CSV table of C-alpha atoms in Angstrom, one decimal:
chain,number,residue,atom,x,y,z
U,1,UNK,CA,107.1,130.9,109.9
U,2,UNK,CA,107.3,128.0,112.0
U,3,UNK,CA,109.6,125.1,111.6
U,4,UNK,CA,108.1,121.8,110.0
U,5,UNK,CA,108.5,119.1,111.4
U,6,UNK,CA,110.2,116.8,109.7
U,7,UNK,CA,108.4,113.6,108.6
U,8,UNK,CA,108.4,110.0,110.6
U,9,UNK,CA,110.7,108.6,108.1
U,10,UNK,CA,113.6,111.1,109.0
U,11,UNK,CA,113.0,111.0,113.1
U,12,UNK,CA,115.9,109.8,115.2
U,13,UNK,CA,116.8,106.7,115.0
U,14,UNK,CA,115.4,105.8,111.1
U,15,UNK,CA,118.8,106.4,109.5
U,16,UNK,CA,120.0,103.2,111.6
U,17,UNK,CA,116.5,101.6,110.8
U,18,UNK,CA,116.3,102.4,107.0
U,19,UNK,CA,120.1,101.0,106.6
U,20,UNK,CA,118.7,97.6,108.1
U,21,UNK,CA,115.6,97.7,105.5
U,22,UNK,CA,118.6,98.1,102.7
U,23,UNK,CA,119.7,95.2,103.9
U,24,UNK,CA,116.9,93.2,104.1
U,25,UNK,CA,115.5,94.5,100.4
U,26,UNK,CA,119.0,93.8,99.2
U,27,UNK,CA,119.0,90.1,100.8
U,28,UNK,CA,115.5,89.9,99.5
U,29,UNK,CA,114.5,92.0,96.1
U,30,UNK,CA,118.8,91.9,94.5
U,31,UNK,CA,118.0,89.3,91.9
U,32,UNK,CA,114.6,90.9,91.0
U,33,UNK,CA,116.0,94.3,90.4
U,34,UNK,CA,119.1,92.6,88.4
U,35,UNK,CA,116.3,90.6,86.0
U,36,UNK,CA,114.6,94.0,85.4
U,37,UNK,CA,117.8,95.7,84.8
U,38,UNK,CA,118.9,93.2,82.2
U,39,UNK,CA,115.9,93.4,80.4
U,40,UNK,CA,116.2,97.6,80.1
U,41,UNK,CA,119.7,97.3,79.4
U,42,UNK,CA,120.4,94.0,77.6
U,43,UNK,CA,123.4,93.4,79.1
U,44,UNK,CA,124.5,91.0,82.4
U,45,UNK,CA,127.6,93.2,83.3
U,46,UNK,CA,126.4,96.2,82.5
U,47,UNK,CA,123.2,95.2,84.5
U,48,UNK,CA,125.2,94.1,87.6
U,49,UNK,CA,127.1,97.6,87.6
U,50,UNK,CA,124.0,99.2,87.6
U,51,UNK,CA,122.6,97.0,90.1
U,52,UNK,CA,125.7,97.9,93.0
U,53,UNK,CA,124.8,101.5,91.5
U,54,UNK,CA,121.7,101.9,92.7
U,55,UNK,CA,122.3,100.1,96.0
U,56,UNK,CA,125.3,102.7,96.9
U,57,UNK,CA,122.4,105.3,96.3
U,58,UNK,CA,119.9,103.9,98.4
U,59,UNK,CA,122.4,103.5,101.2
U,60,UNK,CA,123.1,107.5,101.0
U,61,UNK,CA,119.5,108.7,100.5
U,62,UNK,CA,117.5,106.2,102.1
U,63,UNK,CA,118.7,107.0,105.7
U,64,UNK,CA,118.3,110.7,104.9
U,65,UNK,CA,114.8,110.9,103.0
U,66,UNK,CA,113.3,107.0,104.2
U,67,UNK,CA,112.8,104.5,101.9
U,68,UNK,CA,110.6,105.0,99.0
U,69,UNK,CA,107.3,103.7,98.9
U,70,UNK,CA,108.1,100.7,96.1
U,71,UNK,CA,111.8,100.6,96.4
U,72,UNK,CA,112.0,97.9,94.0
U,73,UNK,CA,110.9,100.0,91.2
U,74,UNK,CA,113.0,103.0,92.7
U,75,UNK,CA,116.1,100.7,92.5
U,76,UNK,CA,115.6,99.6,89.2
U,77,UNK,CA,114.7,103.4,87.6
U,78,UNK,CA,118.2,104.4,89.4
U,79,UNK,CA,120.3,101.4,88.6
U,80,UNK,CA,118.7,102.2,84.6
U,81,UNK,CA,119.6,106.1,84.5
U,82,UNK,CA,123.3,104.9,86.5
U,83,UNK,CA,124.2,103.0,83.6
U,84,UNK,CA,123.2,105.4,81.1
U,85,UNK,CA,125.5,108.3,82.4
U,86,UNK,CA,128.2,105.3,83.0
U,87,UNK,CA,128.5,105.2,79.2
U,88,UNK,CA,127.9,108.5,78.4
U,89,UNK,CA,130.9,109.5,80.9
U,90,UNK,CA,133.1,107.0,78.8
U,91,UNK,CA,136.1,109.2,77.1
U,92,UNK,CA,136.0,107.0,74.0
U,93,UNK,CA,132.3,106.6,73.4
U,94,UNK,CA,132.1,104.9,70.0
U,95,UNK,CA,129.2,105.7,67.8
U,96,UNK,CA,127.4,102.0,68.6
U,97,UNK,CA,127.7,103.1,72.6
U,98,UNK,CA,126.2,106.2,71.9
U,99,UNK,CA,123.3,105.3,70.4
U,100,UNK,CA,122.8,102.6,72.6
U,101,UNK,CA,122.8,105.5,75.7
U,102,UNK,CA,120.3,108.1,73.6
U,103,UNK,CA,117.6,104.8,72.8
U,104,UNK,CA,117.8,103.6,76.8
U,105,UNK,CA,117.4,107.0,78.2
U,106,UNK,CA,115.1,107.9,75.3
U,107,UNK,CA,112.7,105.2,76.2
U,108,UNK,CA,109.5,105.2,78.6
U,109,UNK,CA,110.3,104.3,82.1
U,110,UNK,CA,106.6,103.5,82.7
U,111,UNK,CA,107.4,100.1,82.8
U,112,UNK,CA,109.4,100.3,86.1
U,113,UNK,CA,107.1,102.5,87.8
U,114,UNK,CA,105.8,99.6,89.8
U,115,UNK,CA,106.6,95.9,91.4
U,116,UNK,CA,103.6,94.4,89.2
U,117,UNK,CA,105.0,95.6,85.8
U,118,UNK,CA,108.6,93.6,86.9
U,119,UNK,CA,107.0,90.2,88.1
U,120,UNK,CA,107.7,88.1,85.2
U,121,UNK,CA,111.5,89.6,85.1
U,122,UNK,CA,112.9,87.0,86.4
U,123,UNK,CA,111.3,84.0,84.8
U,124,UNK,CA,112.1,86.0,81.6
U,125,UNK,CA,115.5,85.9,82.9
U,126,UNK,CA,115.8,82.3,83.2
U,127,UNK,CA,114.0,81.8,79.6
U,128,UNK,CA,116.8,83.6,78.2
U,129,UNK,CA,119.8,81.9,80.5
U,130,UNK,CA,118.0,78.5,78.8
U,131,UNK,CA,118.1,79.7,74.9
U,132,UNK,CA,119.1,76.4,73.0
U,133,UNK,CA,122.1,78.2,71.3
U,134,UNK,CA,123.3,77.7,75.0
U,135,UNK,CA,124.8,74.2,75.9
U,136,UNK,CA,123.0,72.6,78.8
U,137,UNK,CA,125.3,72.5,81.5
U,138,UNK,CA,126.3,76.4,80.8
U,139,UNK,CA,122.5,77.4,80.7
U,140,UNK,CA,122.2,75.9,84.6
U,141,UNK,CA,125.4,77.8,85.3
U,142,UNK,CA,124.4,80.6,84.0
U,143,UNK,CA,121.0,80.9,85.7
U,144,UNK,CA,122.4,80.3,89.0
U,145,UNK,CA,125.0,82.6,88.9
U,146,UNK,CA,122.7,85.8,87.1
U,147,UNK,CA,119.2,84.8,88.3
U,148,UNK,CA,119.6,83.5,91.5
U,149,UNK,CA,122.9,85.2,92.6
U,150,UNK,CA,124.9,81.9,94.0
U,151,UNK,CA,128.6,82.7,93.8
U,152,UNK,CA,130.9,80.7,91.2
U,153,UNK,CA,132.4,78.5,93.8
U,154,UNK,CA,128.7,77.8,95.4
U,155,UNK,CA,127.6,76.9,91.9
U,156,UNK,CA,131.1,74.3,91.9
U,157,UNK,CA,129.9,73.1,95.0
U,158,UNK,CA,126.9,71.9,93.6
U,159,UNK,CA,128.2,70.4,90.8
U,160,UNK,CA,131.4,69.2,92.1
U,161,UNK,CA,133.4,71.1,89.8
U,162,UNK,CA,136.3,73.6,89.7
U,163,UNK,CA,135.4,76.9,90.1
U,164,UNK,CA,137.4,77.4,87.2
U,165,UNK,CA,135.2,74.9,85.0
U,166,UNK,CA,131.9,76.9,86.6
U,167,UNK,CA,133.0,80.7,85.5
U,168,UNK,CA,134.7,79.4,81.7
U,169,UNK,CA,131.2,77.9,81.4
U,170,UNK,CA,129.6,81.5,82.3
U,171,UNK,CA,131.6,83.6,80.1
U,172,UNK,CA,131.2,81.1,77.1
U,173,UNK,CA,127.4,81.4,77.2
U,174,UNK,CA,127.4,85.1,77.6
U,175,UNK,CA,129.5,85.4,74.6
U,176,UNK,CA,126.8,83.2,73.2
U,177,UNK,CA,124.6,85.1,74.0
U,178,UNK,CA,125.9,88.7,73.1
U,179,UNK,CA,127.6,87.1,69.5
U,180,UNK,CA,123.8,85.4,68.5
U,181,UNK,CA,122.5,88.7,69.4
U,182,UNK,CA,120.0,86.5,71.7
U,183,UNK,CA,117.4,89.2,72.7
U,184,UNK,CA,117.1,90.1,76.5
U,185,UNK,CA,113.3,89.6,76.1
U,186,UNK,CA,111.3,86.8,76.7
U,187,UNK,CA,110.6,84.5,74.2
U,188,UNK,CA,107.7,84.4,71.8
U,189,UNK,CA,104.6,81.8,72.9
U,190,UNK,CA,105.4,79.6,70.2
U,191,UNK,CA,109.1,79.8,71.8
U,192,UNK,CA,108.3,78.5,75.3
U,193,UNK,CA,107.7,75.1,74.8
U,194,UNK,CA,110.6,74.2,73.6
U,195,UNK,CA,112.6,75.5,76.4
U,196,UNK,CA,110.6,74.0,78.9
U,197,UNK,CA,112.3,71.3,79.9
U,198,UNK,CA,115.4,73.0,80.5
U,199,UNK,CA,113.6,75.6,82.6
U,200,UNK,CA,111.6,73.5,84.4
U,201,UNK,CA,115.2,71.4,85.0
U,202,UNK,CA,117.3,74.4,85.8
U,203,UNK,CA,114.4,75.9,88.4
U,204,UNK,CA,114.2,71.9,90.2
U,205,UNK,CA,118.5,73.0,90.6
U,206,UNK,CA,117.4,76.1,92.7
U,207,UNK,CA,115.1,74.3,95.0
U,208,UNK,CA,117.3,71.5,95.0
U,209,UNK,CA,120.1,74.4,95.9
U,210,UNK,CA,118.0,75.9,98.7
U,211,UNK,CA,116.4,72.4,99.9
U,212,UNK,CA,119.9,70.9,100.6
U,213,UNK,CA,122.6,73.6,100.7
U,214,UNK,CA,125.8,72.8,99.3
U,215,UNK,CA,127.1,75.5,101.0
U,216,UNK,CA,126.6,78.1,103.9
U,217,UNK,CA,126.4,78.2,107.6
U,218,UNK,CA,122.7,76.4,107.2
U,219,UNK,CA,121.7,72.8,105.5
U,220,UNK,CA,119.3,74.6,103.8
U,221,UNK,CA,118.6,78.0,101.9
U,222,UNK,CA,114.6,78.9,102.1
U,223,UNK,CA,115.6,82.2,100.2
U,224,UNK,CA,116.6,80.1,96.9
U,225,UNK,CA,113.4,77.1,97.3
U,226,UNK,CA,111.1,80.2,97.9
U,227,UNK,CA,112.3,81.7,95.0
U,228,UNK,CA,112.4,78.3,92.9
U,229,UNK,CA,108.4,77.8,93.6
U,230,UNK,CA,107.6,82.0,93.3
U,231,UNK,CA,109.2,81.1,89.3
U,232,UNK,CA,107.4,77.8,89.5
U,233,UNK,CA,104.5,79.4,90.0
U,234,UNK,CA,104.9,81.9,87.1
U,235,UNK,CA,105.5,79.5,85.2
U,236,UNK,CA,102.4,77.3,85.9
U,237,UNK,CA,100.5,80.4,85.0
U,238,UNK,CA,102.2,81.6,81.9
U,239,UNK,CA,102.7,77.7,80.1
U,240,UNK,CA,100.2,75.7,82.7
U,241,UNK,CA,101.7,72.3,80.7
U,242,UNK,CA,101.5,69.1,82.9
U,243,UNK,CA,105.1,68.4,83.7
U,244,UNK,CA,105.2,72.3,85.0
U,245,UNK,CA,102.2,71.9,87.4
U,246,UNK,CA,104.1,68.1,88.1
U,247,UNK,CA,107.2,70.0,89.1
U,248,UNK,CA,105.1,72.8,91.1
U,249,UNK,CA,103.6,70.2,93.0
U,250,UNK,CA,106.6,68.1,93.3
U,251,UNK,CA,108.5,71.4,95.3
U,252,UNK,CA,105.4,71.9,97.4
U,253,UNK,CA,105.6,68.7,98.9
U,254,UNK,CA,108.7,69.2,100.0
U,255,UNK,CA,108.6,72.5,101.1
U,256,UNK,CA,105.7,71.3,103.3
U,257,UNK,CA,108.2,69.4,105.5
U,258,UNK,CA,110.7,72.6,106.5
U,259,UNK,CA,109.7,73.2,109.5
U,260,UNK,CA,110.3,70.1,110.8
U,261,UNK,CA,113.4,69.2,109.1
U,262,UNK,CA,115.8,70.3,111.2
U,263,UNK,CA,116.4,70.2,115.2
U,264,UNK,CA,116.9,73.4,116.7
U,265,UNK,CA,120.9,72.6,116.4
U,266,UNK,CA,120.4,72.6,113.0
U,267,UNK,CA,120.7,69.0,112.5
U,268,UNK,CA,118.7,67.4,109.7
U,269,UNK,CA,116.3,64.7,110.9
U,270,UNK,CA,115.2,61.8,108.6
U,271,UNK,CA,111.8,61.5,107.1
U,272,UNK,CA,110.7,58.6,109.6
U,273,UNK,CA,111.5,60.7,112.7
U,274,UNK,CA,109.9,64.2,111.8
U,275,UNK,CA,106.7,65.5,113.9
U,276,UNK,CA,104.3,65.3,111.2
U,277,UNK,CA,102.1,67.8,112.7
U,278,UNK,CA,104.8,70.4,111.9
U,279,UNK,CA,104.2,69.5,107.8
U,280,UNK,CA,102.2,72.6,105.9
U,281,UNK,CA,98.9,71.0,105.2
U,282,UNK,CA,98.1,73.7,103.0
U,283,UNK,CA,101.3,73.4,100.6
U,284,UNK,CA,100.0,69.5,100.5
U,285,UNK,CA,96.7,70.5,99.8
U,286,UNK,CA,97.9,72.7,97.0
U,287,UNK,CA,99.9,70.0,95.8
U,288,UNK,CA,97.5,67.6,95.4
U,289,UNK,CA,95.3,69.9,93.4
U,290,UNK,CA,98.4,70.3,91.0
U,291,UNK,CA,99.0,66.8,90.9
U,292,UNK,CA,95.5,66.1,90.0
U,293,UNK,CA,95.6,68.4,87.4
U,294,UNK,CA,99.0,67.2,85.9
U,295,UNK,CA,97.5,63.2,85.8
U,296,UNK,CA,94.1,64.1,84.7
U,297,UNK,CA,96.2,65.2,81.2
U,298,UNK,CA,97.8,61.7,80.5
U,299,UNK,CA,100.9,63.9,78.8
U,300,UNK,CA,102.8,63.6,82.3
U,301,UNK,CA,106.4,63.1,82.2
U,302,UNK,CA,109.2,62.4,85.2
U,303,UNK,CA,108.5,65.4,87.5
U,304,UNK,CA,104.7,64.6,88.0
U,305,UNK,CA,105.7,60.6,88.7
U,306,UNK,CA,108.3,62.4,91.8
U,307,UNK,CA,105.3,64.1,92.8
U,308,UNK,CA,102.8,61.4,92.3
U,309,UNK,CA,105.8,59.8,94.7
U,310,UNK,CA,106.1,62.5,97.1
U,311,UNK,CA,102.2,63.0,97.8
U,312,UNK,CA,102.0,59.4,99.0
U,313,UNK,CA,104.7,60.4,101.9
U,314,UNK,CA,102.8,63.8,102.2
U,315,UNK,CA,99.2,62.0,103.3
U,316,UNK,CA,101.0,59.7,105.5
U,317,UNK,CA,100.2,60.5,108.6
U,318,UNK,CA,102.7,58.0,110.3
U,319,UNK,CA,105.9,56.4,108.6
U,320,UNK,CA,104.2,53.5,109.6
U,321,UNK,CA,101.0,54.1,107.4
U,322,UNK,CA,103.4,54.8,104.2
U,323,UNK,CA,101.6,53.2,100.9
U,324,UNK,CA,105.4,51.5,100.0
U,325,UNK,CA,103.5,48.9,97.1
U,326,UNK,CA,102.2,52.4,95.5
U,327,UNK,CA,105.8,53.7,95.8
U,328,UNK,CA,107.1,50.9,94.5
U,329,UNK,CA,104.8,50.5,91.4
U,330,UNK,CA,105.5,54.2,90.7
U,331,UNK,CA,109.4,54.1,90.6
U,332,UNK,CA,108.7,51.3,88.0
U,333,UNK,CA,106.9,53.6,86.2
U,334,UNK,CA,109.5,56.5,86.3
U,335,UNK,CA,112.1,54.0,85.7
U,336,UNK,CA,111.1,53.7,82.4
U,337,UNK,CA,110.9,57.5,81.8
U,338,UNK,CA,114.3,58.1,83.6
U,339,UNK,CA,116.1,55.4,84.6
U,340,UNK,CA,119.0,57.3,86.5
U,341,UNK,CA,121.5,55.7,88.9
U,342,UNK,CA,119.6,58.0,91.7
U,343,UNK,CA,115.9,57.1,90.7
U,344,UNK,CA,117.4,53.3,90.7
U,345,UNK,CA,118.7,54.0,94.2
U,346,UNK,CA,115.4,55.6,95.5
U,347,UNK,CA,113.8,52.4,93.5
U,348,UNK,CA,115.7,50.0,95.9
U,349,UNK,CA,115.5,52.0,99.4
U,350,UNK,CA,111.6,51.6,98.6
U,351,UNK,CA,111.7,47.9,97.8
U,352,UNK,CA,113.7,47.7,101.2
U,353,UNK,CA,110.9,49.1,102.8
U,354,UNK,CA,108.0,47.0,101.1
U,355,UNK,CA,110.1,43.4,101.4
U,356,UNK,CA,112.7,43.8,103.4
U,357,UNK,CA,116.4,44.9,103.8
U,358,UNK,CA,117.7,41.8,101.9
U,359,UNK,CA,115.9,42.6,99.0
U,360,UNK,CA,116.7,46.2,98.8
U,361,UNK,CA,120.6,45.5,99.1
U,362,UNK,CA,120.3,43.4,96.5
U,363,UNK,CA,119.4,45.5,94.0
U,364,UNK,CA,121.7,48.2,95.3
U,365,UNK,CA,124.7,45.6,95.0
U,366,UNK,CA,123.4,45.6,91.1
U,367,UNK,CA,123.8,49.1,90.8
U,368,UNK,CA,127.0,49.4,92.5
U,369,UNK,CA,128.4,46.7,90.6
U,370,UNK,CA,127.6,48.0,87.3
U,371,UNK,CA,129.2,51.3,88.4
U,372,UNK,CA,127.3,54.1,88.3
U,373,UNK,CA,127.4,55.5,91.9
U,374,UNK,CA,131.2,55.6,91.6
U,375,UNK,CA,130.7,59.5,92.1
């Protein structure tokens, strides 16, 4: 019998090739596999061991056999059956552990056949990390660290804390969650609404994150503010309240300015000096339709009145031709709904602009003198 030939995927040369697509899926798809993974096995550390699982198998069979057709799904079905035998291979395997291994390898794995079935993972993920048993500042930690995979001293970074602060914050919410016996599920529609505000907060972090890096080689991170507007996005969908669209829109606006926000250094180049005709007119265009949508309601709120804000930059199409009384009257607006010591400071840089330098110092000589930009 003659000798088949063996398929494209294991010709000379793919091992090298299929390592680099490990790579990239890894850079790319982690996080997603790790939100699907938490969801099968309702647990973060056991979830992240499966996780490395599954990768140290794809970096051995990959090369040899090619990559599967939906590795996503083939990452998370191996990560789910790693974990399984990891507690069934424990010497002292309690009674609890083993019923928890017989139900996760007893149930369907239909569910993780496919990319679609995993979309809303994530955002599920994030719904969970913002359960109000969970303080405020630990549910942002938390999300960052398990959703979006920054490292504890990134997430310090960003918060200008001690890494020790960031990871006792971590390990108090999971113990939160693991003691309330918060389900790794999302939450019930009459749930959402309630946490919205602290998602929609804690996914305007991870753009913020990827917008303007606090840490890295680059000033900016597109992985994390593609991700913040892919959840965005879900989110829109799955709850379409105003302040979500507000926030979607408010994201999109600035995302529409990437490409021309740095030199090819790597330098960041203010607002006033960017080539407008590198801006994404169809993020713009997208983000006016969300905008609209988000005014038409009247039940707007402080990320629609940013947005409201940033579309008046976005349909400038010289600094020059900037609608700075609009501005102006709209940071009066939001100043009422969030009167913050950066909103205040936006507030005066805008008056600048409108009537002059003077003016503008003036009011930042207020806020200065009552203290609250010591930080």
């Amino acid at each position: 019998m003659a000798r088949r030939a063996p398929p494209p995927e294991l010709a000379a040369g793919d091992a090298k090739a299929a390592r680099a697509d490990i790579e990239a899926i890894y850079c790319g798809e982690a996080r997603r596999v790790f939100a699907s993974l938490v969801r099968l096995l309702g647990d973060f550390d056991l979830a992240e061991e499966a996780l490395h699982d599954a990768f140290i198998a794809a970096s051995e069979q990959w090369p040899r056999e090619g990559v599967p057709a939906h590795p996503r799904a083939w990452l998370t079905s191996v990560g789910r059956f790693r974990a399984i035998d990891r507690l069934r291979r424990k010497t002292r395997f309690d009674a609890a552990q083993a019923d928890i291994a017989e139900t996760l390898y007893g149930e369907s794995g239909e569910d993780i056949e496919t990319g679609d079935a995993m979309a809303d993972d994530r955002l599920g993920l994030v719904f969970i990390c913002c359960h109000p048993a969970i303080s405020a500042d630990a549910q942002v930690a938390l999300t960052l660290r398990e959703v979006c995979g920054l490292t504890t001293e990134e997430i310090a970074r960003a918060f200008l804390t001690a890494p020790a602060a960031i990871a006792q914050r971590i390990v108090r919410a999971k113990t939160k969650i693991r003691e309330a016996r918060i389900p790794f599920e999302a939450p019930a529609p009459s749930e959402l609404g309630e946490r919205l505000a602290a998602v929609l907060r804690v996914i305007y972090l991870v753009f913020n994150e990827g917008y303007f890096a606090t840490s890295g080689a680059s000033v900016t991170r597109a992985d994390l503010s593609g991700e913040a507007i892919r959840l965005a996005r879900l989110l829109a969908k799955l709850l379409p309240e105003p302040e979500a669209k507000g926030l979607l829109a408010l994201m999109l606006f600035h995302e529409s300015r990437r490409a021309a926000r740095t030199s090819p250094s790597g330098e960041l180049i203010l607002m006033d000096e960017q080539d407008r005709s590198l801006w994404d007119r169809e993020l713009i265009s997208e983000g006016l339709a969300l905008l609209d949508s988000a005014l038409l309601s009247r039940r707007f709120g402080a990320y629609t009145l940013q947005a409201a804000i940033a579309a008046l930059h976005a349909q400038a199409t010289r600094a020059s031709e900037t609608d700075w009384l609009e501005i102006v009257g709209l940071y009066d607006v939001l100043m009422q709904t969030d009167g913050s010591p950066l909103i205040a400071l936006n507030r005066a840089a805008a008056v600048a602009m409108r009537d002059g330098p003077a003016a503008g110092l003036t009011l930042i000589d207020a806020i200065l003198e009552r203290g609250d930009l010591r930080d």
